[in-house]
Amino acid sequence: MVAVFNKELLSWYLITVKLRETVESGIPKTSTSSGLLELPEQPQEQLQKQQQTPSESLHIVIGEDAENCEDAATSPDSEWVISIKEKLEQARQDDEAGSWAKLSIYKVPQHLREGEDDRAYVPQIVSLGPYHHGKKRLRQMDRPKWRSLHHVLKRNSQDIKIYLDSMKELEEKARACYEGPISLSSNDFAEMMVLDGCFVLELFRGASEGFTRLGYPRNDPVFAMRGSMHSIQRDMIMLENQLPLFILDRLLGLQFGKPEQKGLVAKLALRFFDPLMPTDEPLTKGERNKLESSLGNANIFYPLSDQGGLHCLDVFRKSLLRSGPKPEPPKIWIKRWSQTNRVADKRRQQLIHCVTELREAGVKFRKRKTDRFWDIKFKNGILSIPRLFVHDGTKSLFLNLIAFEQCHFDCSNDITSFVIFMDNLINSPEDVGYLHYCGIIEHWLGSDAEVADLFNRLCEEVVFDINDSYLSRLSEDVNQYYNHKWNAWRASLRHKYFNNPWAIISLVAAVVLLLLTFAQTFYGVYGYHRPVS
């Protein structure tokens, strides 16, 4: 067998050999003060042989015990190779198309988190799903979750095993919706789905039917539409805090005795999240009918359809867009300004000039009466923008909607396009103030400066291609109007001389005086050349 020894072991071996030779030759040697044996002077050939001995490992033939030493010496390299092979196997599995097909609940990428407070992406009160499951600061909601499950089982006279078995059936499909491996065991995962799902459904049903009808006391600290409910709603709309919609559909179906029912959860979710809507401009029934007839019923989002959504955030986003804005193909100047690849470049995200500059070019702003906040129109120098309601949850809502559009491949960038458009419009508190004066922006924040800062920070690290924006053609029309010199001159004349009634009166008086002076001069010259005979 061959064993590997290091340099120190070789030295001890040579000392032992030399000691044996000394004893056999009968030459006595005294020990030094250090207690080590002084070796005699070695022959020249032996010294040269030792100098030629490599400083690395030395291979020596020994008995059967050397096999264990060989295994111990080579095991680190073997473990290293095995570790690399395991990582390659995991990469192969991740690269399979099936592993990404059902992914819909993402972790917010780190580049989107930079510069933003994590509070916009991380739940502060309640955790749903595996990403924030078990965090210490969120455990205070565990008891209300168990109470909600108790109410569900008691109200329907059911056994918990029905729900657990059903979640076991959907476990593989549910795990595929989440990004990365989930460390929870099969039993823990099924328990989490049942507990979190029933809690969500109780909130949805309570907001729709009333919590007292579901058996909760009127002054319940959690299950009441007051107090912390707004914060709970904000947590439940976050991208990392979602449950697959088919899980909620199955749990609600089990309560009603119809496990395969679909669509009702989406309808309840829209009613529950209605306070988070970024518009407070409801349409009358006649206006809604007129709008739907003009859009065509085929494209209108209907929450009871089988294509209700992937999770609550997706359902909420679809309800905001409803028919969905369809991007118009941009013209030549935008195509030259953009590239085929989507690159995060601020120079290629400037869709439009700010409010102050557009006003100087003669663009007028009007509030458009519609509850579709993204439906912006431009015609005859008038930019019509629906009313946008900004509250303390608007930042978190838009950030999570943008993050979902950035992560999900089969998703348009309509919300991102709108937010970037508003970011371009708003450069200063004065821009916000004028939009507020026009009735376009209504906010409950401390000042116009906070609103301007909010929009300027929403898309700092967002990847965006203006060719994919539904507002690209509109922006082009506005910029063409802005670049027309006559529009700027006319606007300048109006701002300087027609900005108030007294200026108009003064201008009219000056014109009349000028005409009278011209008439007096004309008759004076005319009388000189043609005197009266």
Coordinates of C-alpha atoms in Angstrom, one line a residue:
M1 CA 0.0 0.0 0.0
V2 CA 1.0 3.6 -0.4
A3 CA 0.6 6.2 2.3
V4 CA 1.3 9.9 2.3
F5 CA 3.3 11.5 5.1
N6 CA 4.3 15.0 5.6
K7 CA 7.7 16.5 6.2
E8 CA 7.6 16.4 10.0
L9 CA 6.8 12.7 10.0
L10 CA 9.7 12.1 7.6
S11 CA 12.1 13.9 10.0
W12 CA 11.1 11.7 12.9
Y13 CA 11.5 8.6 10.8
L14 CA 15.0 9.6 9.8
I15 CA 15.9 10.3 13.4
T16 CA 14.7 6.9 14.4
V17 CA 16.7 5.2 11.7
K18 CA 19.8 7.1 12.7
L19 CA 19.4 6.2 16.3
R20 CA 19.1 2.6 15.4
E21 CA 22.3 2.8 13.4
T22 CA 24.1 4.5 16.3
V23 CA 23.0 1.9 18.8
E24 CA 24.0 -0.9 16.4
S25 CA 27.5 0.6 15.8
G26 CA 28.1 0.9 19.6
I27 CA 29.0 4.6 19.6
P28 CA 27.7 6.3 22.7
K29 CA 26.2 9.7 22.4
T30 CA 25.3 12.3 25.2
S31 CA 22.1 14.3 25.2
T32 CA 22.1 17.9 24.8
S33 CA 20.6 20.4 27.2
S34 CA 17.4 20.3 25.1
G35 CA 17.1 16.6 25.6
L36 CA 17.4 15.8 21.9
L37 CA 20.0 13.3 20.4
E38 CA 22.9 14.8 18.5
L39 CA 23.2 12.8 15.3
P40 CA 26.6 12.1 13.9
E41 CA 27.8 13.7 10.8
Q42 CA 26.1 12.1 7.9
P43 CA 28.0 11.0 4.8
Q44 CA 28.1 13.4 1.9
E45 CA 26.0 11.1 -0.3
Q46 CA 23.3 10.8 2.3
L47 CA 23.1 14.6 2.8
Q48 CA 22.7 15.0 -0.9
K49 CA 20.0 12.4 -1.0
Q50 CA 18.1 14.2 1.8
Q51 CA 18.5 17.6 0.0
Q52 CA 17.1 16.0 -3.1
T53 CA 14.1 14.7 -1.2
P54 CA 11.0 16.8 -2.2
S55 CA 9.4 19.0 0.5
E56 CA 6.0 17.9 -0.5
S57 CA 4.4 14.6 0.3
L58 CA 6.5 11.4 0.4
H59 CA 5.2 8.0 -0.7
I60 CA 6.2 5.1 1.5
V61 CA 5.2 1.5 1.3
I62 CA 3.7 0.3 4.5
G63 CA 1.2 -2.3 5.8
E64 CA -2.6 -2.5 5.8
D65 CA -3.1 0.5 8.1
A66 CA -1.9 2.8 5.3
E67 CA -5.3 2.3 3.6
N68 CA -7.1 4.3 6.3
C69 CA -4.5 7.1 6.0
E70 CA -5.0 7.3 2.2
D71 CA -8.8 7.6 2.6
A72 CA -8.4 10.4 5.2
A73 CA -6.0 12.3 3.0
T74 CA -8.1 12.1 -0.1
S75 CA -11.6 12.6 1.4
P76 CA -11.6 16.5 1.3
D77 CA -11.1 16.4 -2.4
S78 CA -13.8 13.8 -2.8
E79 CA -16.3 15.8 -0.8
W80 CA -15.5 18.9 -2.8
V81 CA -16.1 17.1 -6.1
I82 CA -19.3 15.6 -4.8
S83 CA -20.5 19.1 -3.6
I84 CA -19.9 20.5 -7.1
K85 CA -21.8 17.6 -8.7
E86 CA -24.7 18.2 -6.4
K87 CA -24.8 21.9 -7.4
L88 CA -24.7 21.0 -11.0
E89 CA -27.6 18.6 -10.6
Q90 CA -29.6 21.3 -8.9
A91 CA -28.8 23.7 -11.7
R92 CA -30.0 21.0 -14.2
Q93 CA -33.2 20.7 -12.3
D94 CA -33.7 24.4 -12.2
D95 CA -33.0 24.7 -15.9
E96 CA -35.9 22.4 -16.8
A97 CA -38.8 24.3 -18.2
G98 CA -41.3 22.7 -15.8
S99 CA -39.5 24.2 -12.8
W100 CA -40.4 27.8 -13.9
A101 CA -43.7 27.2 -15.6
K102 CA -45.9 27.7 -12.5
L103 CA -43.7 30.3 -10.7
S104 CA -45.9 33.3 -9.8
I105 CA -45.0 34.4 -6.2
Y106 CA -41.6 35.9 -6.3
K107 CA -39.0 37.3 -3.9
V108 CA -38.5 41.0 -4.6
P109 CA -35.1 41.3 -6.4
Q110 CA -32.4 43.0 -4.4
H111 CA -31.8 45.7 -7.0
L112 CA -35.4 46.9 -6.5
R113 CA -35.0 47.0 -2.8
E114 CA -31.9 49.3 -2.9
G115 CA -32.8 52.8 -1.9
E116 CA -36.2 51.8 -0.6
D117 CA -37.4 51.0 2.9
D118 CA -38.0 47.3 3.3
R119 CA -41.4 48.1 4.9
A120 CA -42.8 48.5 1.4
Y121 CA -42.0 44.8 0.6
V122 CA -42.0 43.1 4.0
P123 CA -45.1 42.5 6.0
Q124 CA -45.3 44.3 9.4
I125 CA -48.3 42.5 11.0
V126 CA -49.2 39.2 9.4
S127 CA -47.3 36.7 7.3
L128 CA -48.9 34.6 4.6
G129 CA -47.0 31.8 2.8
P130 CA -43.5 30.5 3.4
Y131 CA -41.2 33.6 2.7
H132 CA -41.9 35.2 6.1
H133 CA -43.3 32.3 7.9
G134 CA -42.2 31.9 11.6
K135 CA -40.6 35.3 12.0
K136 CA -40.7 36.4 15.6
R137 CA -42.2 39.8 15.1
L138 CA -45.1 38.4 13.1
R139 CA -46.0 35.6 15.5
Q140 CA -48.5 37.8 17.3
M141 CA -51.0 37.0 14.6
D142 CA -50.7 33.2 15.1
R143 CA -53.5 33.1 17.7
P144 CA -56.0 35.0 15.5
K145 CA -55.2 32.6 12.7
W146 CA -55.9 29.6 14.9
R147 CA -59.1 31.3 16.1
S148 CA -60.2 31.8 12.5
L149 CA -59.6 28.1 11.7
H150 CA -61.6 27.1 14.8
H151 CA -64.5 29.3 13.7
V152 CA -64.4 27.7 10.2
L153 CA -64.5 24.1 11.5
K154 CA -67.1 24.9 14.1
R155 CA -69.4 26.8 11.7
N156 CA -69.3 24.0 9.1
S157 CA -69.1 21.0 11.5
Q158 CA -66.0 19.7 9.7
D159 CA -62.9 17.9 10.7
I160 CA -59.5 19.4 10.1
K161 CA -58.2 16.3 8.4
I162 CA -60.4 17.1 5.3
Y163 CA -58.5 20.4 4.8
L164 CA -55.1 18.9 5.5
D165 CA -55.6 16.0 3.1
S166 CA -56.8 18.5 0.4
M167 CA -53.7 20.6 0.9
K168 CA -51.5 17.5 0.7
E169 CA -53.0 16.8 -2.8
L170 CA -52.0 20.4 -3.9
E171 CA -48.7 20.6 -2.1
E172 CA -46.4 20.0 -5.2
K173 CA -48.4 22.4 -7.3
A174 CA -48.3 25.0 -4.5
R175 CA -44.6 24.7 -3.9
A176 CA -44.0 25.3 -7.6
C177 CA -45.6 28.7 -7.3
Y178 CA -42.8 29.9 -4.9
E179 CA -39.3 30.9 -5.8
G180 CA -36.5 28.7 -4.6
P181 CA -36.7 25.6 -2.3
I182 CA -39.1 25.7 0.6
S183 CA -37.5 24.3 3.8
L184 CA -40.8 23.4 5.4
S185 CA -41.6 19.7 5.7
S186 CA -44.7 18.3 4.0
N187 CA -46.8 18.4 7.2
D188 CA -45.7 21.9 8.1
F189 CA -46.4 23.2 4.6
A190 CA -49.9 21.7 4.5
E191 CA -50.6 23.2 8.0
M192 CA -49.4 26.6 6.9
M193 CA -51.6 26.6 3.8
V194 CA -54.7 25.7 5.8
L195 CA -54.0 28.1 8.6
D196 CA -53.1 31.1 6.5
G197 CA -55.7 30.3 3.8
C198 CA -58.6 30.1 6.3
F199 CA -57.4 33.3 8.0
V200 CA -57.5 35.1 4.6
L201 CA -60.9 33.7 3.7
E202 CA -62.4 34.8 7.0
L203 CA -61.2 38.3 6.4
F204 CA -62.6 38.3 2.9
R205 CA -66.0 36.9 4.0
G206 CA -66.1 39.2 7.1
A207 CA -65.6 42.3 4.9
S208 CA -68.4 41.2 2.6
E209 CA -71.0 39.5 4.9
G210 CA -70.0 41.1 8.3
F211 CA -67.9 39.5 11.0
T212 CA -70.7 39.2 13.5
R213 CA -72.6 36.9 11.1
L214 CA -69.5 34.7 11.0
G215 CA -69.6 34.4 14.8
Y216 CA -67.0 37.0 15.8
P217 CA -67.8 39.5 18.6
R218 CA -68.4 43.1 17.6
N219 CA -65.4 44.4 19.4
D220 CA -62.9 41.7 18.2
P221 CA -59.4 43.3 18.1
V222 CA -58.6 41.7 14.7
F223 CA -61.8 40.6 12.9
A224 CA -63.3 44.1 12.7
M225 CA -63.1 46.6 9.9
R226 CA -61.3 49.1 12.0
G227 CA -58.0 49.6 13.9
S228 CA -55.2 47.5 12.3
M229 CA -57.3 46.3 9.4
H230 CA -55.8 48.9 7.0
S231 CA -52.3 47.6 7.9
I232 CA -53.4 44.0 7.4
Q233 CA -54.8 44.9 4.0
R234 CA -51.5 46.5 3.0
D235 CA -49.5 43.4 4.2
M236 CA -51.8 41.1 2.3
I237 CA -51.3 42.9 -1.0
M238 CA -47.5 42.5 -0.9
L239 CA -45.8 40.3 -3.5
E240 CA -43.8 38.2 -1.0
N241 CA -46.9 37.7 1.1
Q242 CA -49.2 35.8 -1.3
L243 CA -51.0 32.5 -1.4
P244 CA -51.9 30.7 -4.7
L245 CA -55.4 31.5 -5.7
F246 CA -56.2 27.8 -6.3
I247 CA -55.4 27.1 -2.7
L248 CA -57.9 29.7 -1.5
D249 CA -60.5 28.4 -4.1
R250 CA -60.1 24.9 -2.7
L251 CA -60.4 25.9 0.9
L252 CA -63.5 28.0 0.2
G253 CA -65.0 25.2 -1.8
L254 CA -64.5 22.8 1.0
Q255 CA -66.5 25.1 3.3
F256 CA -69.3 25.3 0.8
G257 CA -69.2 21.6 -0.1
K258 CA -68.0 22.4 -3.7
P259 CA -64.2 21.8 -3.7
E260 CA -63.9 22.5 -7.5
Q261 CA -65.6 25.9 -7.4
K262 CA -63.6 28.9 -8.8
G263 CA -64.0 32.6 -9.1
L264 CA -65.7 33.5 -5.8
V265 CA -62.5 34.2 -4.0
A266 CA -61.4 36.8 -6.6
K267 CA -64.7 38.6 -6.2
L268 CA -64.4 38.6 -2.4
A269 CA -60.7 39.8 -2.7
L270 CA -61.7 42.8 -4.8
R271 CA -64.3 43.9 -2.3
F272 CA -61.8 43.5 0.6
F273 CA -59.0 45.5 -1.2
D274 CA -61.3 48.2 -2.5
P275 CA -60.0 50.8 0.1
L276 CA -56.5 50.5 -1.5
M277 CA -57.7 51.6 -4.9
P278 CA -55.7 54.6 -6.2
T279 CA -58.8 56.4 -7.4
D280 CA -61.9 57.7 -5.6
E281 CA -63.8 58.7 -8.7
P282 CA -66.7 56.2 -9.0
L283 CA -68.7 56.1 -12.1
T284 CA -72.5 56.3 -12.3
K285 CA -74.3 53.3 -13.7
G286 CA -75.0 55.1 -17.0
E287 CA -71.3 56.1 -17.3
R288 CA -70.2 52.6 -16.5
N289 CA -72.6 51.1 -19.1
K290 CA -71.4 53.6 -21.7
L291 CA -67.8 52.8 -20.9
E292 CA -68.2 49.0 -21.1
S293 CA -70.2 49.3 -24.4
S294 CA -67.4 51.4 -25.9
L295 CA -64.8 48.9 -24.8
G296 CA -66.6 45.7 -25.7
N297 CA -67.5 43.1 -23.2
A298 CA -64.9 40.6 -24.5
N299 CA -62.0 42.4 -22.9
I300 CA -63.5 43.4 -19.6
F301 CA -62.0 41.7 -16.6
Y302 CA -64.6 39.6 -14.8
P303 CA -63.5 38.2 -11.4
L304 CA -65.8 35.2 -11.5
S305 CA -64.3 33.8 -14.7
D306 CA -61.9 30.9 -14.6
Q307 CA -59.0 33.1 -15.4
G308 CA -59.4 35.1 -12.2
G309 CA -55.7 35.4 -11.5
L310 CA -52.6 33.8 -9.9
H311 CA -53.0 35.3 -6.5
C312 CA -54.6 38.3 -4.8
L313 CA -52.1 40.8 -6.0
D314 CA -52.6 39.6 -9.6
V315 CA -56.4 39.8 -9.2
F316 CA -56.1 43.3 -7.8
R317 CA -53.9 44.4 -10.7
K318 CA -56.2 43.0 -13.3
S319 CA -59.1 44.8 -11.7
L320 CA -57.2 48.1 -11.9
L321 CA -56.5 47.6 -15.6
R322 CA -59.8 45.8 -16.5
S323 CA -59.8 45.9 -20.3
G324 CA -56.1 46.5 -20.3
P325 CA -54.4 49.3 -22.2
K326 CA -53.1 48.2 -25.6
P327 CA -49.8 49.8 -26.5
E328 CA -49.7 51.6 -29.9
P329 CA -46.6 51.1 -32.1
P330 CA -44.2 54.0 -31.5
K331 CA -42.9 56.0 -34.4
I332 CA -39.4 56.4 -35.8
W333 CA -37.9 58.8 -33.2
I334 CA -38.8 56.4 -30.3
K335 CA -37.4 53.4 -32.2
R336 CA -34.1 55.2 -32.7
W337 CA -34.1 56.2 -29.0
S338 CA -34.6 52.7 -27.8
Q339 CA -33.1 49.3 -28.3
T340 CA -34.3 45.8 -28.7
N341 CA -32.9 44.7 -25.3
R342 CA -34.5 46.1 -22.2
V343 CA -31.9 48.2 -20.5
A344 CA -32.3 50.1 -17.3
D345 CA -31.2 53.5 -18.6
K346 CA -32.8 56.7 -17.3
R347 CA -32.1 58.4 -20.6
R348 CA -34.4 55.9 -22.3
Q349 CA -37.2 56.3 -19.7
Q350 CA -38.0 59.9 -20.3
L351 CA -41.3 59.7 -21.9
I352 CA -42.5 63.3 -21.5
H353 CA -41.5 66.7 -20.1
C354 CA -42.5 67.9 -16.7
V355 CA -45.7 69.9 -16.0
T356 CA -43.9 73.2 -15.7
E357 CA -42.2 72.8 -19.1
L358 CA -45.3 71.6 -20.8
R359 CA -47.3 74.5 -19.5
E360 CA -44.7 76.9 -20.9
A361 CA -45.2 75.2 -24.3
G362 CA -48.9 75.7 -24.2
V363 CA -50.1 72.3 -23.0
K364 CA -53.3 72.4 -20.9
F365 CA -54.2 69.9 -18.2
R366 CA -57.7 68.7 -17.5
K367 CA -59.2 66.1 -15.2
R368 CA -60.7 63.1 -17.0
K369 CA -63.8 61.6 -15.5
T370 CA -63.2 57.9 -15.3
D371 CA -62.2 55.4 -12.6
R372 CA -59.5 53.9 -14.8
F373 CA -56.6 56.0 -13.5
W374 CA -54.2 54.9 -16.3
D375 CA -56.5 56.0 -19.1
I376 CA -54.7 59.2 -20.2
K377 CA -55.7 61.1 -23.4
F378 CA -54.1 64.0 -25.4
K379 CA -56.0 66.0 -28.0
N380 CA -55.7 69.6 -29.3
G381 CA -53.1 70.5 -26.8
I382 CA -55.1 69.3 -23.8
L383 CA -53.7 66.5 -21.7
S384 CA -56.6 64.7 -19.9
I385 CA -55.5 62.7 -16.9
P386 CA -58.0 60.8 -14.5
R387 CA -58.0 61.6 -10.9
L388 CA -55.3 59.8 -8.8
F389 CA -55.8 59.4 -5.1
V390 CA -52.5 59.2 -3.1
H391 CA -52.5 57.9 0.5
D392 CA -50.0 56.4 2.8
G393 CA -50.5 52.9 1.2
T394 CA -50.0 54.1 -2.4
K395 CA -46.2 53.7 -2.2
S396 CA -46.3 50.1 -1.1
L397 CA -49.0 49.2 -3.5
F398 CA -47.3 50.6 -6.6
L399 CA -43.9 49.2 -5.6
N400 CA -45.3 45.7 -5.3
L401 CA -47.3 46.0 -8.5
I402 CA -44.1 47.2 -10.3
A403 CA -42.1 44.3 -8.7
F404 CA -44.6 41.8 -9.9
E405 CA -44.5 43.2 -13.5
Q406 CA -40.7 43.1 -13.4
C407 CA -40.6 39.5 -12.2
H408 CA -43.4 37.8 -14.0
F409 CA -42.7 37.0 -17.6
D410 CA -46.3 36.7 -18.8
C411 CA -47.2 40.1 -17.5
S412 CA -47.5 43.5 -19.2
N413 CA -45.8 46.6 -17.8
D414 CA -48.9 48.9 -17.8
I415 CA -48.6 49.9 -14.2
T416 CA -44.9 50.6 -14.6
S417 CA -45.6 52.7 -17.7
F418 CA -48.1 54.8 -15.9
V419 CA -45.9 55.4 -12.8
I420 CA -42.9 56.3 -15.0
F421 CA -45.2 58.7 -17.0
M422 CA -46.2 60.4 -13.7
D423 CA -42.6 60.4 -12.6
N424 CA -41.7 62.3 -15.8
L425 CA -44.5 64.8 -15.3
I426 CA -43.6 65.5 -11.6
N427 CA -40.2 67.1 -11.0
S428 CA -41.0 69.5 -8.2
P429 CA -43.6 70.3 -5.6
E430 CA -44.9 73.1 -8.0
D431 CA -45.8 70.4 -10.5
V432 CA -47.8 68.5 -7.8
G433 CA -49.5 71.7 -6.7
Y434 CA -50.6 72.5 -10.2
L435 CA -52.0 69.0 -10.8
H436 CA -53.8 69.3 -7.5
Y437 CA -55.2 72.6 -8.6
C438 CA -56.5 70.9 -11.8
G439 CA -58.1 68.1 -9.7
I440 CA -55.8 65.4 -11.1
I441 CA -54.0 64.5 -7.9
E442 CA -55.6 64.3 -4.4
H443 CA -53.4 63.3 -1.5
W444 CA -53.4 62.9 2.2
L445 CA -49.6 63.2 2.7
G446 CA -48.0 66.0 4.5
S447 CA -47.0 68.2 1.6
D448 CA -46.7 68.4 -2.2
A449 CA -43.0 67.8 -1.7
E450 CA -43.7 64.3 -0.3
V451 CA -45.8 63.4 -3.3
A452 CA -43.1 64.6 -5.7
D453 CA -40.5 62.6 -3.8
L454 CA -42.8 59.5 -3.8
F455 CA -43.1 59.4 -7.6
N456 CA -39.5 60.3 -8.2
R457 CA -38.3 57.3 -6.1
L458 CA -40.8 54.6 -7.3
C459 CA -38.9 53.6 -10.4
E460 CA -35.3 54.3 -9.5
E461 CA -34.0 50.8 -10.4
V462 CA -36.8 49.7 -12.8
V463 CA -36.0 48.0 -16.1
F464 CA -38.2 49.6 -18.7
D465 CA -38.5 49.7 -22.5
I466 CA -40.5 52.6 -23.9
N467 CA -41.3 50.5 -27.0
D468 CA -43.5 48.3 -24.7
S469 CA -45.4 51.3 -23.1
Y470 CA -49.0 51.9 -23.9
L471 CA -48.2 55.6 -23.5
S472 CA -45.4 55.8 -26.1
R473 CA -47.6 57.1 -28.9
L474 CA -49.3 59.6 -26.6
S475 CA -45.9 60.8 -25.3
E476 CA -44.8 61.3 -28.9
D477 CA -47.8 63.4 -29.7
V478 CA -47.2 65.6 -26.6
N479 CA -43.5 66.0 -27.4
Q480 CA -44.3 67.0 -31.0
Y481 CA -46.7 69.6 -29.7
Y482 CA -44.0 70.7 -27.2
N483 CA -41.4 71.1 -29.9
H484 CA -43.6 73.3 -32.1
K485 CA -42.3 76.9 -31.7
W486 CA -45.6 78.6 -32.5
N487 CA -47.3 76.8 -29.5
A488 CA -44.6 78.1 -27.2
W489 CA -44.9 81.6 -28.5
R490 CA -48.6 81.6 -28.2
A491 CA -48.4 80.2 -24.7
S492 CA -45.8 82.9 -23.7
L493 CA -48.1 85.6 -25.1
R494 CA -51.1 84.3 -23.1
H495 CA -49.1 84.0 -19.9
K496 CA -47.6 87.5 -20.1
Y497 CA -50.5 89.5 -21.5
F498 CA -53.7 87.5 -20.8
N499 CA -53.0 86.0 -17.4
N500 CA -55.5 88.3 -15.6
P501 CA -58.4 90.7 -16.5
W502 CA -56.4 93.9 -15.9
A503 CA -53.7 92.8 -18.2
I504 CA -56.3 92.1 -20.9
I505 CA -57.9 95.6 -20.4
S506 CA -54.5 97.3 -20.6
L507 CA -53.7 95.4 -23.8
V508 CA -57.0 96.3 -25.4
A509 CA -56.6 100.0 -24.4
A510 CA -53.1 100.0 -25.8
V511 CA -54.3 98.5 -29.1
V512 CA -57.2 101.1 -29.3
L513 CA -54.7 103.9 -28.6
L514 CA -52.4 102.6 -31.3
L515 CA -55.2 102.4 -33.8
L516 CA -56.3 106.0 -33.0
T517 CA -52.8 107.2 -33.3
F518 CA -52.4 105.4 -36.7
A519 CA -55.7 107.0 -37.9
Q520 CA -54.6 110.4 -36.8
T521 CA -51.3 110.1 -38.6
F522 CA -53.0 108.8 -41.7
Y523 CA -55.4 111.7 -42.0
G524 CA -52.7 114.2 -41.3
V525 CA -50.5 112.9 -44.1
Y526 CA -53.5 112.5 -46.4
G527 CA -54.6 116.1 -45.8
Y528 CA -51.1 117.3 -46.6
H529 CA -50.9 115.7 -49.9
R530 CA -54.5 116.3 -50.9
P531 CA -55.6 119.6 -49.3
V532 CA -59.2 120.5 -49.5
S533 CA -59.8 122.9 -52.5

